[in-house]
Coordinates of C-alpha atoms in Angstrom, one line a residue:
X1 CA 89.1 20.8 110.8
X2 CA 88.0 21.2 114.5
X3 CA 86.4 18.8 116.5
X4 CA 83.5 20.8 116.8
X5 CA 83.2 21.6 112.9
X6 CA 83.4 17.6 112.1
X7 CA 80.4 17.1 114.4
X8 CA 78.4 20.1 112.5
X9 CA 79.3 18.3 109.4
X10 CA 77.5 15.5 110.2
X11 CA 74.3 17.1 111.6
X12 CA 71.2 16.8 109.6
X13 CA 68.2 19.3 109.5
X14 CA 66.0 17.3 111.9
X15 CA 69.1 16.9 114.3
X16 CA 69.8 21.0 113.6
X17 CA 66.5 21.9 114.5
X18 CA 66.5 19.7 117.5
X19 CA 70.0 21.2 118.8
X20 CA 68.7 24.9 119.2
X21 CA 66.1 24.4 121.9
X22 CA 68.3 21.7 124.3
X23 CA 71.5 24.0 124.4
X24 CA 68.9 27.3 125.1
X25 CA 67.7 25.1 127.6
X26 CA 71.4 24.4 129.3
X27 CA 72.0 28.1 129.1
X28 CA 68.8 29.0 130.9
X29 CA 69.3 26.7 133.7
X30 CA 72.3 28.8 134.8
X31 CA 74.1 25.4 136.2
X32 CA 77.2 25.8 134.3
X33 CA 80.4 27.7 136.3
X34 CA 84.3 27.4 136.3
X35 CA 87.1 28.4 138.2
X36 CA 91.1 28.1 137.8
X37 CA 93.7 29.3 140.4
X38 CA 97.4 29.5 140.0
X39 CA 100.0 30.2 143.0
X40 CA 103.1 30.8 140.9
X41 CA 105.2 29.3 138.1
X42 CA 109.1 28.8 137.7
X43 CA 111.4 25.8 138.5
X44 CA 109.3 24.0 140.3
X45 CA 110.5 20.5 140.2
X46 CA 109.9 17.2 142.3
X47 CA 113.4 16.6 143.2
X48 CA 113.3 20.5 144.8
X49 CA 110.1 19.9 146.7
X50 CA 110.0 17.6 149.7
X51 CA 107.2 15.3 150.3
X52 CA 106.1 17.0 153.1
X53 CA 106.0 20.8 151.5
X54 CA 104.5 18.9 148.2
X55 CA 101.4 17.8 150.4
X56 CA 101.3 21.2 152.2
X57 CA 101.1 22.9 149.0
X58 CA 98.5 21.0 147.6
X59 CA 96.7 20.9 150.7
X60 CA 96.6 25.0 150.4
X61 CA 95.5 24.8 146.7
X62 CA 92.5 22.4 147.2
X63 CA 91.6 24.4 150.2
X64 CA 91.3 27.8 148.1
X65 CA 89.9 26.2 145.1
X66 CA 87.0 24.4 147.1
X67 CA 86.6 28.1 148.7
X68 CA 85.6 29.4 145.4
X69 CA 84.2 26.8 144.1
X70 CA 81.4 25.9 146.9
X71 CA 80.3 29.9 146.1
X72 CA 80.0 29.2 142.3
X73 CA 78.0 26.1 143.2
X74 CA 75.7 28.0 145.7
X75 CA 74.9 30.7 142.9
X76 CA 77.4 33.4 143.9
X77 CA 78.9 35.7 141.7
X78 CA 82.4 35.4 139.9
X79 CA 83.8 38.3 141.9
X80 CA 83.0 36.9 145.2
X81 CA 84.5 33.7 144.5
X82 CA 87.9 34.8 143.2
X83 CA 87.9 37.5 146.1
X84 CA 87.6 34.5 148.9
X85 CA 89.9 32.3 147.2
X86 CA 92.5 34.7 146.6
X87 CA 92.2 35.8 150.3
X88 CA 92.9 32.1 151.2
X89 CA 96.1 31.9 149.3
X90 CA 97.3 35.6 150.6
X91 CA 96.7 34.5 154.3
X92 CA 99.1 31.1 153.4
X93 CA 102.8 31.8 153.7
X94 CA 103.9 29.1 151.0
X95 CA 103.0 31.9 148.4
X96 CA 104.3 35.4 147.7
X97 CA 101.3 37.4 148.5
X98 CA 99.7 38.8 151.6
X99 CA 101.5 37.0 154.4
X100 CA 105.0 35.6 153.0
X101 CA 105.2 38.3 151.0
X102 CA 109.0 38.9 149.5
X103 CA 111.1 42.2 150.9
X104 CA 112.3 44.9 148.5
X105 CA 116.0 46.1 148.8
X106 CA 115.3 48.1 151.7
X107 CA 113.9 45.4 153.4
X108 CA 110.0 46.8 153.1
X109 CA 107.2 45.0 151.6
X110 CA 105.4 46.6 148.3
X111 CA 102.3 44.5 147.8
X112 CA 100.5 44.7 144.2
X113 CA 97.3 43.6 143.4
X114 CA 94.4 43.7 141.2
X115 CA 90.7 42.5 140.2
X116 CA 88.2 42.8 137.1
X117 CA 84.7 42.3 136.8
X118 CA 84.2 41.1 133.0
X119 CA 80.3 42.0 133.0
X120 CA 81.4 45.9 132.9
X121 CA 84.9 45.8 132.6
X122 CA 85.2 47.7 135.9
X123 CA 88.8 47.1 137.6
X124 CA 90.4 48.0 140.6
X125 CA 94.6 47.7 141.5
X126 CA 96.8 48.7 144.1
X127 CA 100.5 48.8 143.6
X128 CA 103.4 49.4 146.0
X129 CA 101.3 49.3 149.4
X130 CA 101.7 48.1 152.4
X131 CA 99.6 47.8 156.0
X132 CA 96.5 45.7 154.0
X133 CA 96.3 42.4 155.3
X134 CA 94.5 41.0 151.9
X135 CA 95.5 43.2 149.2
X136 CA 92.7 41.8 146.8
X137 CA 90.4 43.4 149.1
X138 CA 92.0 46.8 148.5
X139 CA 91.8 46.6 144.7
X140 CA 88.2 45.6 144.8
X141 CA 87.6 48.6 147.3
X142 CA 89.4 50.7 144.6
X143 CA 87.3 49.0 141.6
X144 CA 84.1 49.4 143.8
X145 CA 84.2 52.6 145.8
X146 CA 86.8 55.1 144.1
X147 CA 86.7 56.5 140.3
X148 CA 89.8 55.2 139.8
X149 CA 91.5 52.1 138.5
X150 CA 94.7 52.1 140.2
X151 CA 96.0 54.1 143.1
X152 CA 99.6 53.5 144.5
X153 CA 101.8 53.6 147.5
X154 CA 100.9 56.0 150.6
X155 CA 97.8 57.1 148.6
X156 CA 96.4 53.5 148.2
X157 CA 97.7 52.8 151.8
X158 CA 95.4 55.8 152.8
X159 CA 92.4 55.0 150.9
X160 CA 92.7 51.0 152.5
X161 CA 92.5 52.7 156.1
X162 CA 89.7 55.0 154.8
X163 CA 87.7 52.1 153.6
X164 CA 88.3 49.9 157.0
X165 CA 90.3 47.3 155.7
X166 CA 91.9 44.9 158.2
X167 CA 95.4 46.4 159.0
X168 CA 98.8 44.8 159.9
X169 CA 102.3 45.7 161.1
X170 CA 105.3 44.8 158.8
X171 CA 106.1 41.9 160.8
X172 CA 103.1 40.3 159.8
X173 CA 103.9 39.7 156.0
X174 CA 107.6 38.5 157.0
X175 CA 108.8 34.6 157.7
X176 CA 111.8 33.2 158.1
X177 CA 112.3 32.2 154.8
X178 CA 112.0 35.7 153.1
X179 CA 114.0 37.1 155.4
X180 CA 117.3 34.5 154.6
X181 CA 116.3 35.2 150.9
X182 CA 116.7 39.1 151.0
X183 CA 119.8 38.7 153.4
X184 CA 121.3 36.3 151.0
X185 CA 120.5 38.9 148.1
X186 CA 122.0 41.7 150.0
X187 CA 125.3 39.8 151.1
X188 CA 125.5 38.9 147.2
X189 CA 125.4 35.2 148.6
X190 CA 122.7 34.7 145.1
X191 CA 121.8 36.9 142.7
X192 CA 117.8 38.3 142.4
X193 CA 117.7 35.9 139.6
X194 CA 118.1 33.2 141.3
X195 CA 115.9 33.4 144.2
X196 CA 112.5 34.6 142.1
X197 CA 112.9 32.0 139.7
X198 CA 109.9 30.1 141.4
X199 CA 107.3 33.2 141.3
X200 CA 104.6 32.9 144.0
X201 CA 102.1 35.3 142.8
X202 CA 98.7 34.1 143.4
X203 CA 95.4 34.6 141.0
X204 CA 91.9 33.3 140.5
X205 CA 89.5 33.3 137.6
X206 CA 86.0 32.4 137.5
X207 CA 82.7 31.8 135.5
X208 CA 79.3 32.1 137.6
X209 CA 76.0 30.6 136.8
X210 CA 74.7 33.9 135.6
X211 CA 77.9 33.9 132.5
X212 CA 79.9 36.4 134.4
X213 CA 83.3 36.6 134.6
X214 CA 86.0 37.9 136.9
X215 CA 89.9 38.0 137.3
X216 CA 92.2 39.0 140.0
X217 CA 95.8 38.8 141.0
X218 CA 97.8 39.5 143.9
X219 CA 101.4 39.6 144.6
X220 CA 104.6 40.7 146.9
X221 CA 106.8 41.7 143.7
X222 CA 110.0 40.6 143.1
X223 CA 112.8 39.9 146.0
X224 CA 115.1 42.9 146.3
X225 CA 113.1 45.3 143.7
X226 CA 114.3 48.7 143.7
X227 CA 113.2 52.3 142.7
X228 CA 109.5 51.7 143.3
X229 CA 109.3 48.8 140.8
X230 CA 105.9 47.7 139.5
X231 CA 105.5 44.1 137.8
X232 CA 102.5 43.0 136.0
X233 CA 100.2 41.9 138.5
X234 CA 98.5 45.4 139.4
X235 CA 98.3 46.2 135.6
X236 CA 94.9 45.8 133.8
X237 CA 95.3 43.8 130.6
X238 CA 98.9 42.4 131.5
X239 CA 98.4 40.4 134.4
X240 CA 94.7 40.6 134.8
X241 CA 91.9 40.7 132.4
X242 CA 88.3 39.8 132.1
X243 CA 85.8 40.1 129.2
X244 CA 82.4 38.4 129.6
X245 CA 82.8 38.4 125.6
X246 CA 86.0 35.9 125.6
X247 CA 87.6 35.1 129.2
X248 CA 89.3 35.8 132.1
X249 CA 92.9 35.3 132.7
X250 CA 95.6 35.8 135.5
X251 CA 99.4 35.6 135.2
X252 CA 102.1 34.8 137.1
X253 CA 106.1 35.4 135.9
X254 CA 108.5 37.7 134.6
X255 CA 106.2 40.9 134.7
X256 CA 108.4 42.8 132.6
X257 CA 107.6 40.5 129.8
X258 CA 103.9 40.1 130.4
X259 CA 103.7 44.2 130.6
X260 CA 105.4 44.4 127.1
X261 CA 103.1 41.8 125.4
X262 CA 99.8 42.6 127.2
X263 CA 99.5 39.2 127.9
X264 CA 96.0 38.8 129.4
X265 CA 94.3 41.1 126.8
X266 CA 96.2 39.8 124.2
X267 CA 94.7 36.1 125.1
X268 CA 91.2 37.5 125.6
X269 CA 91.6 39.7 122.1
X270 CA 92.3 36.5 120.2
X271 CA 89.5 34.5 121.5
X272 CA 87.3 37.3 121.2
X273 CA 88.1 37.8 117.6
X274 CA 88.1 33.7 116.7
X275 CA 84.6 33.6 118.1
X276 CA 82.7 35.0 115.0
X277 CA 85.3 33.7 112.3
X278 CA 84.6 30.1 114.0
X279 CA 80.7 30.5 113.8
X280 CA 81.3 31.7 109.9
X281 CA 83.3 28.6 109.3
X282 CA 80.7 26.3 111.2
X283 CA 77.9 27.6 109.2
X284 CA 79.6 26.2 106.0
X285 CA 79.2 22.9 107.1
X286 CA 75.7 23.1 107.5
X287 CA 73.7 21.5 104.6
X288 CA 71.6 23.8 102.1
X289 CA 68.2 23.3 100.3
X290 CA 67.4 22.8 96.8
X291 CA 67.2 26.7 96.6
X292 CA 71.1 27.2 98.1
X293 CA 70.0 28.4 101.4
X294 CA 71.3 27.3 104.5
X295 CA 68.8 24.3 106.3
X296 CA 69.8 25.9 109.6
X297 CA 71.5 28.8 110.9
X298 CA 73.6 28.5 113.6
X299 CA 73.1 31.0 116.4
X300 CA 75.9 32.7 118.7
X301 CA 73.9 31.3 121.8
X302 CA 74.6 27.8 120.7
X303 CA 78.1 27.8 119.6
X304 CA 81.2 27.6 121.5
X305 CA 85.1 27.6 120.7
X306 CA 86.5 23.8 121.3
X307 CA 88.6 23.1 124.3
X308 CA 92.1 22.7 121.9
X309 CA 91.3 26.1 120.1
X310 CA 90.9 28.0 123.5
X311 CA 94.3 26.0 124.7
X312 CA 96.2 26.7 121.4
X313 CA 95.5 30.2 121.7
X314 CA 96.9 30.7 125.2
X315 CA 99.9 28.3 124.2
X316 CA 100.7 30.7 121.4
X317 CA 100.7 33.8 123.1
X318 CA 103.0 32.2 126.1
X319 CA 105.2 31.1 123.6
X320 CA 105.5 34.3 122.1
X321 CA 106.4 35.5 125.6
X322 CA 109.3 33.0 125.8
X323 CA 110.4 34.1 122.7
X324 CA 111.0 37.7 124.0
X325 CA 112.4 35.9 126.8
X326 CA 109.9 35.8 129.8
X327 CA 109.0 32.8 131.7
X328 CA 105.7 32.3 133.5
X329 CA 102.1 31.2 133.0
X330 CA 98.7 31.9 132.7
X331 CA 95.0 30.6 134.2
X332 CA 91.8 30.9 132.0
X333 CA 88.4 30.7 132.4
X334 CA 85.8 31.4 129.0
X335 CA 82.1 32.1 128.8
X336 CA 81.3 28.5 127.6
X337 CA 83.0 26.9 131.2
X338 CA 86.4 26.0 130.3
X339 CA 89.1 26.7 133.0
X340 CA 92.7 25.8 132.3
X341 CA 96.2 27.2 132.0
X342 CA 99.3 27.5 130.2
X343 CA 103.2 28.0 130.9
X344 CA 106.6 27.6 129.8
X345 CA 108.4 26.9 132.8
X346 CA 109.0 23.6 134.6
X347 CA 106.1 23.8 136.7
X348 CA 103.2 25.9 138.2
X349 CA 100.8 25.8 141.2
X350 CA 97.7 25.3 139.8
X351 CA 94.1 24.3 140.2
X352 CA 90.7 24.0 138.4
X353 CA 87.0 22.9 139.0
X354 CA 84.2 23.2 136.7
X355 CA 80.2 22.3 137.3
X356 CA 81.1 19.3 134.8
X357 CA 84.4 18.1 136.6
X358 CA 86.0 17.2 139.7
X359 CA 88.5 19.5 141.1
X360 CA 92.1 19.0 140.5
X361 CA 95.7 20.7 141.7
X362 CA 98.7 20.1 139.8
X363 CA 102.4 21.2 140.6
X364 CA 104.7 20.0 138.0
X365 CA 104.7 20.1 134.3
X366 CA 104.3 16.3 134.3
X367 CA 101.2 16.3 136.9
X368 CA 98.3 14.3 135.2

């Protein structure tokens, strides 16, 4: 029995009757919000990161998280919060998105991004692009200003220019570290698997004070990728998904496996299917009167899935990803204000904040 059901089991009729207006008042106050971010997952171990780089990455995550948190705290939308948050991460060369994106086999850049609004399931994505300074803005422009969900390649680049998005030259994305990586791969000094086992994709998910949810993901892709390879990041349902009825998800990791399992959508679907069942289970714990009628009816507006159930659903899907051979992780936000993550790698650049808790950032698997 879950902790929530145990609490319900002990409620008297008088307590139940008093519970409803209190919960309704909290809901109407519109103060609840939450946000989670990631900057990649993989073999991220303490012994492999200098104290200086550790501090630098934590500062970057904190800056991005604070940007999104401030927007949500001030009553801004989840869409605006995740967009602004991801821009901060795209502009930071510590991550594989925007500036600092990895190189393809041909020593070019091919960036991917996606964004989704959980209030109406509208979405936008861009695949294999270059020239746009902030790919997440192109994904949002596709969602807001085109009849399509995904644009790719030169067509997406043209659309970006027509939308007036800031353009950059190819050297903007390049950093000495990324140049060194692709040159080592091409010289066959290291394998693609070795260089990419620390995924640097960035993403953010959020719920705003109106209860609307959003998710976004941005990446430079895979070092040395060929033949126009596209991973999960721009694919709605694989690397990104948001639905007010269940959750918002952004993923990072070995994209082919996230695509095969439809990880982002799978987690949201399991949450959405579990919720009405949990309500029915909770109703069974409510006392009945002498005629056998429930003394109180639990309403959906006052019921939430407990933290441990949300976490278990996310963990189960990531475990299935691992069984297929995939590595990586996800961040999530729920309609009930929870924000968290699940991953099967040694570490994951991550952070979260809610209206009820202070913001925190973590890097390693054993971070508290």
